[in-house]
């Protein structure tokens, strides 16, 4: 297949930036949901009398819903459109937030956390898919990175709101406004961004590649003209024809399209799955799920631990801006290599620091300078992840798959990511019982393996048109 080229005269319009921002708000829900439990977990554990295992499940159960939502998002997006899936994700998240706030028992809470997780899973697939399909190639990395920026802002917002609400009641387990425990308000706040996203999603145009797939060529041409700032109808028609060629098939898209010669899947799908696995396998969400409890274990009181968690989340937001500025200049692969190297070093330092700890559980303490060393290493780790693996994996997942399988392949990769997230976050309390040095040592090994994986298998996609992705991957007929 000959290489496609950008539409003559295309540019980054305010329209494409704004609709990419709207799509990226789905990432805000993603970040908010994964971190709001941070401030509530100890209060929930206390109120419902949970064991360590059940407490870990209450934290991570939303990830099972997210995996299910991600798995079905691709098929829904191909049948109903990208906009419809955004709205559905917002509705599911809002229902989950309200239900969690009114939970009367742990299994009730688990149910609503799973429902909200389904919404998050839908958002995690549809936001990068939509952004990749509307963005011009030369700035696609920067616009796709907005997803991770929104995730980090969502994490920050969750931790900040947790801290403010907990402070209002003198603790997450105490009563605050209207006689409700503070932790219930922590969940209820999530309704606000869900409603905002759902309403804004109704106003964005449908993806031009979905419109082409549905045979709505004139509408697709109009949307391309709006987002690319191009008025030349012939140039737009040529672009539509290129998209048609890349989508050409005789049957409806399905997960069967992902079949290939290597262990049942196309190689590019395996690359996406393993990118997702390593992004979670290095343990990043342990920092955001358990950071408040973690810092209390090294000597901080509850207020100081909340403050430290908020500072960590601000750091995560700031370094994501670095990725946005560099991903289309440096490229995807060099950033991943740098990130794996830095995370391996930081996690190794954390493992060594916690090997000096005495006591266990809530009585664990780090002697002398080892406490500050652990805090610094954790934030260096967040910097290395936030500037590289955090945003770059979502950029790659949104753009690396061929047009005809993009939504389905991204759904499988995202589902794998949520399952890996579930495994890592659920296993952390048990690993911590063995020893935090063991947990962080394991994550360090996985960071090292991620470096080998990137060097050997990850392609560079900087500047490529979506129609050129996987041009050698045959269509199913």
Coordinates of C-alpha atoms in Angstrom, one line a residue:
X1 CA 0.0 0.0 0.0
X2 CA 1.5 3.4 -0.9
X3 CA 2.1 5.8 1.9
X4 CA -0.7 8.2 2.5
X5 CA 0.1 11.9 3.1
X6 CA -1.4 14.7 5.1
X7 CA -4.2 16.7 3.5
X8 CA -2.6 19.8 1.8
X9 CA -3.0 22.8 4.0
X10 CA -4.1 20.9 7.2
X11 CA -3.3 22.6 10.5
X12 CA -4.0 22.3 14.1
X13 CA -7.3 24.1 14.5
X14 CA -8.9 25.3 17.7
X15 CA -11.8 22.9 16.9
X16 CA -9.6 19.8 17.0
X17 CA -8.0 20.9 20.2
X18 CA -11.3 21.6 21.9
X19 CA -12.9 18.3 20.9
X20 CA -9.8 16.5 22.0
X21 CA -10.0 18.1 25.4
X22 CA -13.7 17.0 25.6
X23 CA -12.8 13.4 24.8
X24 CA -9.9 13.5 27.3
X25 CA -12.3 14.4 30.1
X26 CA -13.0 10.7 30.1
X27 CA -9.4 10.3 31.4
X28 CA -10.3 12.6 34.3
X29 CA -13.0 10.1 35.3
X30 CA -10.4 7.3 34.9
X31 CA -8.0 9.1 37.2
X32 CA -10.6 10.3 39.7
X33 CA -12.1 6.8 40.1
X34 CA -8.7 5.1 40.6
X35 CA -7.7 7.5 43.3
X36 CA -10.8 8.5 45.2
X37 CA -10.7 5.3 47.1
X38 CA -7.3 6.3 48.5
X39 CA -8.7 8.6 51.1
X40 CA -11.7 6.4 51.8
X41 CA -10.1 2.9 52.1
X42 CA -9.1 3.1 55.8
X43 CA -12.6 4.5 56.8
X44 CA -14.4 1.9 54.8
X45 CA -12.2 -0.8 56.3
X46 CA -13.0 0.4 59.8
X47 CA -16.7 1.0 59.2
X48 CA -17.4 -2.4 57.6
X49 CA -14.8 -4.3 59.7
X50 CA -12.9 -5.6 56.6
X51 CA -10.0 -8.0 56.5
X52 CA -6.8 -7.1 54.6
X53 CA -8.0 -9.3 51.7
X54 CA -11.5 -7.8 51.6
X55 CA -10.1 -4.3 51.9
X56 CA -7.8 -4.9 49.0
X57 CA -10.8 -6.2 46.9
X58 CA -12.9 -3.1 47.8
X59 CA -10.1 -1.0 46.5
X60 CA -9.5 -3.0 43.3
X61 CA -13.0 -4.3 42.4
X62 CA -13.7 -1.3 40.2
X63 CA -10.9 -2.5 37.9
X64 CA -12.9 -5.7 37.1
X65 CA -15.8 -3.4 35.9
X66 CA -13.3 -1.4 34.0
X67 CA -11.9 -4.5 32.3
X68 CA -15.4 -5.5 31.3
X69 CA -16.2 -2.0 30.1
X70 CA -13.0 -1.8 28.1
X71 CA -13.6 -5.3 26.5
X72 CA -17.1 -4.3 25.2
X73 CA -16.2 -0.7 24.3
X74 CA -14.6 -1.5 20.9
X75 CA -17.7 -3.4 19.6
X76 CA -20.0 -0.7 20.9
X77 CA -17.9 2.1 19.4
X78 CA -17.9 0.3 16.0
X79 CA -21.7 -0.3 16.1
X80 CA -23.0 2.8 17.8
X81 CA -20.3 5.4 17.3
X82 CA -17.7 7.1 19.5
X83 CA -20.0 9.8 20.9
X84 CA -22.5 7.2 22.1
X85 CA -19.9 5.3 24.0
X86 CA -18.6 8.6 25.7
X87 CA -22.1 9.3 26.9
X88 CA -22.7 5.8 28.1
X89 CA -19.4 5.9 30.0
X90 CA -20.4 9.1 31.8
X91 CA -23.8 7.7 32.8
X92 CA -22.3 4.5 34.2
X93 CA -19.7 6.5 36.2
X94 CA -22.4 8.8 37.7
X95 CA -24.5 5.8 38.7
X96 CA -21.5 4.2 40.3
X97 CA -20.6 7.3 42.2
X98 CA -24.1 7.8 43.6
X99 CA -24.4 4.1 44.6
X100 CA -21.1 4.1 46.3
X101 CA -22.0 7.1 48.4
X102 CA -25.2 5.4 49.6
X103 CA -23.6 2.0 50.2
X104 CA -24.8 0.3 53.4
X105 CA -22.5 -2.8 53.3
X106 CA -19.2 -3.8 51.7
X107 CA -20.9 -5.9 49.0
X108 CA -23.2 -3.1 48.1
X109 CA -20.2 -0.8 47.8
X110 CA -18.4 -3.4 45.7
X111 CA -21.4 -3.6 43.3
X112 CA -21.5 0.2 42.7
X113 CA -17.7 0.4 42.4
X114 CA -17.9 -2.2 39.6
X115 CA -20.7 -0.3 37.9
X116 CA -18.6 2.9 38.0
X117 CA -15.7 0.9 36.8
X118 CA -17.6 -0.2 33.7
X119 CA -18.0 3.5 32.8
X120 CA -14.3 4.1 33.4
X121 CA -13.4 1.2 31.2
X122 CA -15.6 2.6 28.4
X123 CA -13.8 5.9 28.8
X124 CA -10.4 4.4 28.8
X125 CA -10.9 3.0 25.3
X126 CA -13.0 5.6 23.6
X127 CA -11.0 8.7 24.5
X128 CA -7.7 7.6 22.9
X129 CA -9.6 6.1 20.0
X130 CA -11.5 9.3 19.3
X131 CA -8.6 11.6 19.7
X132 CA -6.3 9.6 17.4
X133 CA -9.1 9.5 14.8
X134 CA -9.6 13.3 14.7
X135 CA -6.1 14.6 15.3
X136 CA -3.6 15.7 12.5
X137 CA -0.6 13.3 12.4
X138 CA 2.0 15.9 13.3
X139 CA 0.4 16.8 16.6
X140 CA -1.5 13.5 17.3
X141 CA 1.0 12.6 20.1
X142 CA 0.4 15.9 21.9
X143 CA -3.4 15.7 21.6
X144 CA -3.5 12.0 22.6
X145 CA -1.3 12.9 25.6
X146 CA -4.2 15.0 26.9
X147 CA -5.8 11.7 28.0
X148 CA -3.0 11.1 30.4
X149 CA -2.9 14.7 31.5
X150 CA -6.6 14.4 32.3
X151 CA -5.9 11.2 34.2
X152 CA -3.3 12.9 36.3
X153 CA -5.6 15.9 37.0
X154 CA -8.3 13.5 37.9
X155 CA -6.0 11.8 40.4
X156 CA -5.0 15.2 41.8
X157 CA -8.7 16.3 42.1
X158 CA -9.6 13.0 43.9
X159 CA -6.8 13.3 46.4
X160 CA -7.4 17.0 46.9
X161 CA -11.1 16.6 47.4
X162 CA -10.5 13.6 49.7
X163 CA -8.1 15.8 51.8
X164 CA -10.6 18.7 52.0
X165 CA -13.5 16.5 52.9
X166 CA -11.6 14.5 55.5
X167 CA -10.3 17.7 57.0
X168 CA -13.9 19.0 57.3
X169 CA -14.9 16.1 59.5
X170 CA -11.6 15.6 61.3
X171 CA -11.0 12.3 59.5
X172 CA -12.5 10.2 56.7
X173 CA -14.5 8.0 59.1
X174 CA -16.1 10.9 60.9
X175 CA -19.4 12.6 60.1
X176 CA -19.5 15.9 58.2
X177 CA -22.2 17.7 56.2
X178 CA -25.8 16.5 56.8
X179 CA -24.5 13.9 59.2
X180 CA -22.8 11.8 56.4
X181 CA -19.5 10.2 57.0
X182 CA -16.7 12.0 55.0
X183 CA -15.9 9.0 52.9
X184 CA -19.4 9.0 51.3
X185 CA -18.9 12.6 50.1
X186 CA -15.6 11.5 48.6
X187 CA -17.5 9.2 46.2
X188 CA -20.4 11.6 45.6
X189 CA -18.1 14.3 44.2
X190 CA -17.5 12.1 41.2
X191 CA -21.0 12.8 39.9
X192 CA -19.9 16.3 38.9
X193 CA -17.3 15.5 36.3
X194 CA -19.4 12.6 35.0
X195 CA -22.3 14.9 34.2
X196 CA -20.0 17.5 32.7
X197 CA -18.4 15.0 30.4
X198 CA -21.7 13.5 29.3
X199 CA -23.1 16.9 28.3
X200 CA -20.0 18.0 26.5
X201 CA -19.7 14.7 24.6
X202 CA -23.2 15.4 23.1
X203 CA -21.7 18.4 21.4
X204 CA -18.6 17.0 19.6
X205 CA -18.7 15.7 16.0
X206 CA -18.6 12.0 15.3
X207 CA -15.2 10.5 14.4
X208 CA -14.7 10.8 10.6
X209 CA -13.3 7.3 10.4
X210 CA -16.5 5.9 12.0
X211 CA -18.6 8.0 9.6
X212 CA -16.7 6.5 6.6
X213 CA -17.2 3.0 8.0
X214 CA -20.9 3.8 8.1
X215 CA -20.9 5.1 4.5
X216 CA -21.6 8.7 5.5
X217 CA -18.9 10.1 3.3
X218 CA -20.2 13.7 3.0
X219 CA -20.4 14.0 6.8
X220 CA -16.9 12.5 7.2
X221 CA -15.6 15.1 4.7
X222 CA -17.3 17.9 6.6
X223 CA -15.8 16.8 9.9
X224 CA -12.3 16.4 8.4
X225 CA -12.6 19.9 7.0
X226 CA -13.5 21.3 10.4
X227 CA -10.8 19.5 12.4
X228 CA -8.0 20.0 9.8
X229 CA -9.0 23.5 8.8
X230 CA -9.1 22.5 5.1
X231 CA -11.6 23.8 2.5
X232 CA -10.3 22.1 -0.6
X233 CA -13.1 19.6 -1.3
X234 CA -10.9 17.5 -3.7
X235 CA -8.2 17.1 -1.0
X236 CA -10.8 16.1 1.5
X237 CA -12.3 13.6 -0.9
X238 CA -8.9 12.0 -1.4
X239 CA -8.5 11.7 2.3
X240 CA -11.9 10.1 2.6
X241 CA -10.9 7.6 -0.1
X242 CA -7.7 6.8 1.7
X243 CA -9.7 6.0 4.9
X244 CA -12.1 3.9 2.8
X245 CA -9.2 1.9 1.4
X246 CA -7.8 1.3 4.9
X247 CA -11.3 0.2 6.2
X248 CA -12.2 -2.0 3.2
X249 CA -13.8 -5.2 4.2
X250 CA -16.7 -7.5 3.3
X251 CA -18.0 -8.1 6.8
X252 CA -18.8 -6.4 10.1
X253 CA -15.8 -5.6 12.4
X254 CA -15.5 -8.0 15.3
X255 CA -12.9 -9.4 17.8
X256 CA -12.2 -12.2 15.3
X257 CA -10.3 -9.6 13.2
X258 CA -7.6 -9.7 15.8
X259 CA -6.7 -13.3 15.1
X260 CA -3.2 -13.9 13.8
X261 CA -0.3 -16.5 13.6
X262 CA 1.3 -15.8 17.0
X263 CA -0.6 -17.4 19.9
X264 CA -3.8 -16.6 18.1
X265 CA -3.4 -12.9 17.7
X266 CA -1.7 -10.5 15.3
X267 CA 1.7 -9.4 16.6
X268 CA 0.7 -5.8 16.8
X269 CA -2.1 -6.8 19.2
X270 CA 0.3 -8.6 21.4
X271 CA 2.5 -5.5 21.5
X272 CA -0.5 -3.5 22.7
X273 CA -1.4 -6.0 25.4
X274 CA 2.2 -6.2 26.7
X275 CA 2.5 -2.4 26.7
X276 CA -0.6 -2.3 28.8
X277 CA 0.7 -5.0 31.1
X278 CA 4.0 -3.3 31.7
X279 CA 2.4 0.1 32.3
X280 CA 0.6 -1.4 35.2
X281 CA 3.1 -4.0 36.2
X282 CA 5.7 -1.4 37.4
X283 CA 3.2 -0.7 40.2
X284 CA 2.3 2.9 39.5
X285 CA -1.2 2.7 40.9
X286 CA 0.0 1.3 44.2
X287 CA 1.4 4.8 44.8
X288 CA -2.0 6.4 44.1
X289 CA -4.3 3.7 45.8
X290 CA -2.3 3.3 48.9
X291 CA -0.1 6.3 49.2
X292 CA -2.0 7.8 52.2
X293 CA -1.7 4.6 54.1
X294 CA 1.9 4.1 53.0
X295 CA 3.1 7.5 54.2
X296 CA 1.3 7.0 57.5
X297 CA 3.3 3.8 57.9
X298 CA 6.6 5.7 57.6
X299 CA 5.7 8.1 60.4
X300 CA 3.3 10.7 58.9
X301 CA 0.0 11.5 60.6
X302 CA -3.2 11.3 58.5
X303 CA -3.2 15.0 57.6
X304 CA 0.5 14.9 56.5
X305 CA -0.1 11.7 54.6
X306 CA -3.0 13.3 52.6
X307 CA -0.8 16.3 51.9
X308 CA 2.1 14.2 50.7
X309 CA -0.3 12.2 48.4
X310 CA -1.6 15.5 46.9
X311 CA 2.0 16.7 46.3
X312 CA 2.8 13.5 44.5
X313 CA -0.3 13.9 42.3
X314 CA 0.7 17.5 41.5
X315 CA 4.1 16.2 40.4
X316 CA 2.4 13.7 38.2
X317 CA 0.4 16.5 36.5
X318 CA 3.5 18.6 36.0
X319 CA 5.6 16.0 34.4
X320 CA 2.8 14.9 32.0
X321 CA 3.2 18.4 30.5
X322 CA 6.8 17.5 29.7
X323 CA 5.5 14.4 27.7
X324 CA 3.0 16.6 25.8
X325 CA 5.8 18.9 24.8
X326 CA 8.2 16.2 23.7
X327 CA 6.3 13.2 22.4
X328 CA 6.0 14.5 18.8
X329 CA 9.6 15.8 18.8
X330 CA 11.5 13.0 20.5
X331 CA 9.2 10.2 19.6
X332 CA 7.4 7.5 21.5
X333 CA 10.1 4.8 21.7
X334 CA 13.0 7.0 23.2
X335 CA 10.6 8.3 25.9
X336 CA 9.6 4.7 26.9
X337 CA 13.3 3.7 27.0
X338 CA 14.2 6.6 29.3
X339 CA 11.1 6.0 31.5
X340 CA 11.9 2.3 32.0
X341 CA 15.5 3.1 32.9
X342 CA 14.5 5.8 35.5
X343 CA 11.7 3.7 37.0
X344 CA 14.1 0.7 37.5
X345 CA 16.6 2.9 39.4
X346 CA 13.9 4.6 41.6
X347 CA 12.1 1.4 42.4
X348 CA 15.4 -0.3 43.3
X349 CA 16.2 2.6 45.8
X350 CA 12.7 2.2 47.3
X351 CA 13.2 -1.6 47.7
X352 CA 16.6 -0.9 49.5
X353 CA 15.0 1.8 51.7
X354 CA 12.2 -0.4 52.9
X355 CA 14.6 -3.3 53.5
X356 CA 15.8 -1.1 56.4
X357 CA 12.3 -0.8 58.0
X358 CA 11.4 -2.2 61.3
X359 CA 8.0 -3.4 62.4
X360 CA 5.2 -4.3 60.0
X361 CA 1.8 -3.0 58.9
X362 CA 0.7 0.2 60.7
X363 CA 3.7 -0.1 63.0
X364 CA 6.3 -0.1 60.2
X365 CA 8.9 2.6 60.6
X366 CA 12.0 3.7 58.5
X367 CA 15.0 4.7 60.6
X368 CA 17.1 7.9 60.1
X369 CA 17.2 9.3 56.6
X370 CA 15.6 6.3 55.0
X371 CA 12.1 7.8 55.3
X372 CA 13.0 10.9 53.3
X373 CA 14.9 8.7 50.8
X374 CA 11.8 6.6 50.2
X375 CA 9.7 9.7 49.7
X376 CA 12.2 11.2 47.2
X377 CA 12.6 7.9 45.4
X378 CA 8.8 7.5 45.1
X379 CA 8.5 11.0 43.6
X380 CA 11.4 10.4 41.2
X381 CA 9.5 7.2 40.1
X382 CA 6.3 9.2 39.6
X383 CA 8.3 11.7 37.5
X384 CA 9.8 8.9 35.3
X385 CA 6.4 7.3 34.8
X386 CA 4.4 10.5 34.3
X387 CA 6.8 11.9 31.7
X388 CA 7.0 8.7 29.7
X389 CA 5.0 5.4 30.2
X390 CA 1.9 7.2 31.5
X391 CA 1.0 9.2 28.5
X392 CA 3.1 7.4 25.8
X393 CA 1.3 4.1 26.2
X394 CA -2.1 5.7 25.6
X395 CA -0.7 7.6 22.6
X396 CA 0.6 4.3 21.1
X397 CA -2.6 2.4 21.9
X398 CA -4.7 5.1 20.1
X399 CA -2.6 5.1 17.0
X400 CA -0.6 1.9 16.4
X401 CA -3.4 -0.4 15.2
X402 CA -4.7 -0.5 11.6
X403 CA -8.0 1.5 11.1
X404 CA -10.1 -1.6 10.6
X405 CA -9.2 -3.2 13.9
X406 CA -8.4 -0.1 16.0
X407 CA -11.4 0.0 18.3
X408 CA -11.4 -3.8 18.9
X409 CA -7.6 -4.0 19.4
X410 CA -7.6 -1.1 21.8
X411 CA -10.4 -2.6 23.7
X412 CA -8.5 -5.8 24.2
X413 CA -5.3 -4.0 25.2
X414 CA -7.2 -1.7 27.6
X415 CA -9.0 -4.7 29.1
X416 CA -5.6 -6.3 29.7
X417 CA -4.4 -3.1 31.3
X418 CA -7.3 -3.1 33.8
X419 CA -6.8 -6.8 34.6
X420 CA -3.1 -6.1 35.2
X421 CA -4.0 -3.1 37.4
X422 CA -6.4 -5.4 39.3
X423 CA -3.8 -8.0 39.9
X424 CA -1.1 -5.5 41.0
X425 CA -3.4 -3.5 43.3
X426 CA -5.1 -6.6 44.8
X427 CA -1.8 -8.4 45.5
X428 CA -0.1 -5.3 47.0
X429 CA -1.5 -5.7 50.6
X430 CA -0.3 -9.4 50.6
X431 CA 3.1 -8.4 49.2
X432 CA 3.3 -5.7 51.8
X433 CA 2.7 -8.2 54.5
X434 CA 5.8 -10.2 53.2
X435 CA 7.7 -6.9 53.0
X436 CA 7.6 -3.7 51.1
X437 CA 11.2 -4.3 49.9
X438 CA 9.9 -7.5 48.2
X439 CA 7.0 -5.6 46.5
X440 CA 9.1 -2.7 45.2
X441 CA 11.8 -5.2 44.2
X442 CA 9.3 -7.1 42.1
X443 CA 8.1 -3.8 40.4
X444 CA 11.8 -3.0 39.7
X445 CA 12.3 -6.3 37.9
X446 CA 9.2 -5.6 35.8
X447 CA 10.5 -2.1 35.0
X448 CA 13.8 -3.8 33.7
X449 CA 11.8 -6.3 31.6
X450 CA 9.8 -3.4 30.2
X451 CA 13.0 -1.8 28.9
X452 CA 14.0 -5.1 27.1
X453 CA 10.5 -5.3 25.6
X454 CA 10.6 -1.8 24.3
X455 CA 14.0 -2.2 22.8
X456 CA 13.1 -5.4 21.0
X457 CA 9.5 -5.0 19.9
X458 CA 7.9 -1.5 20.1
X459 CA 7.6 0.4 16.8
X460 CA 8.1 4.1 16.4
X461 CA 4.9 5.8 15.1
X462 CA 5.9 9.5 15.3
X463 CA 4.5 11.4 12.3
X464 CA 2.8 8.4 10.6
X465 CA -0.7 8.7 9.2
X466 CA -3.3 6.4 10.8
X467 CA -3.9 4.9 7.3
X468 CA -0.3 3.7 7.2
X469 CA -0.5 1.9 10.6
X470 CA -0.2 -1.9 10.1
X471 CA -0.5 -1.6 6.3
X472 CA 1.0 -5.1 6.1
X473 CA -1.7 -6.7 8.4
X474 CA -4.2 -8.5 6.1
X475 CA -7.9 -8.0 6.5
X476 CA -10.1 -10.9 7.4
X477 CA -12.4 -11.9 4.5

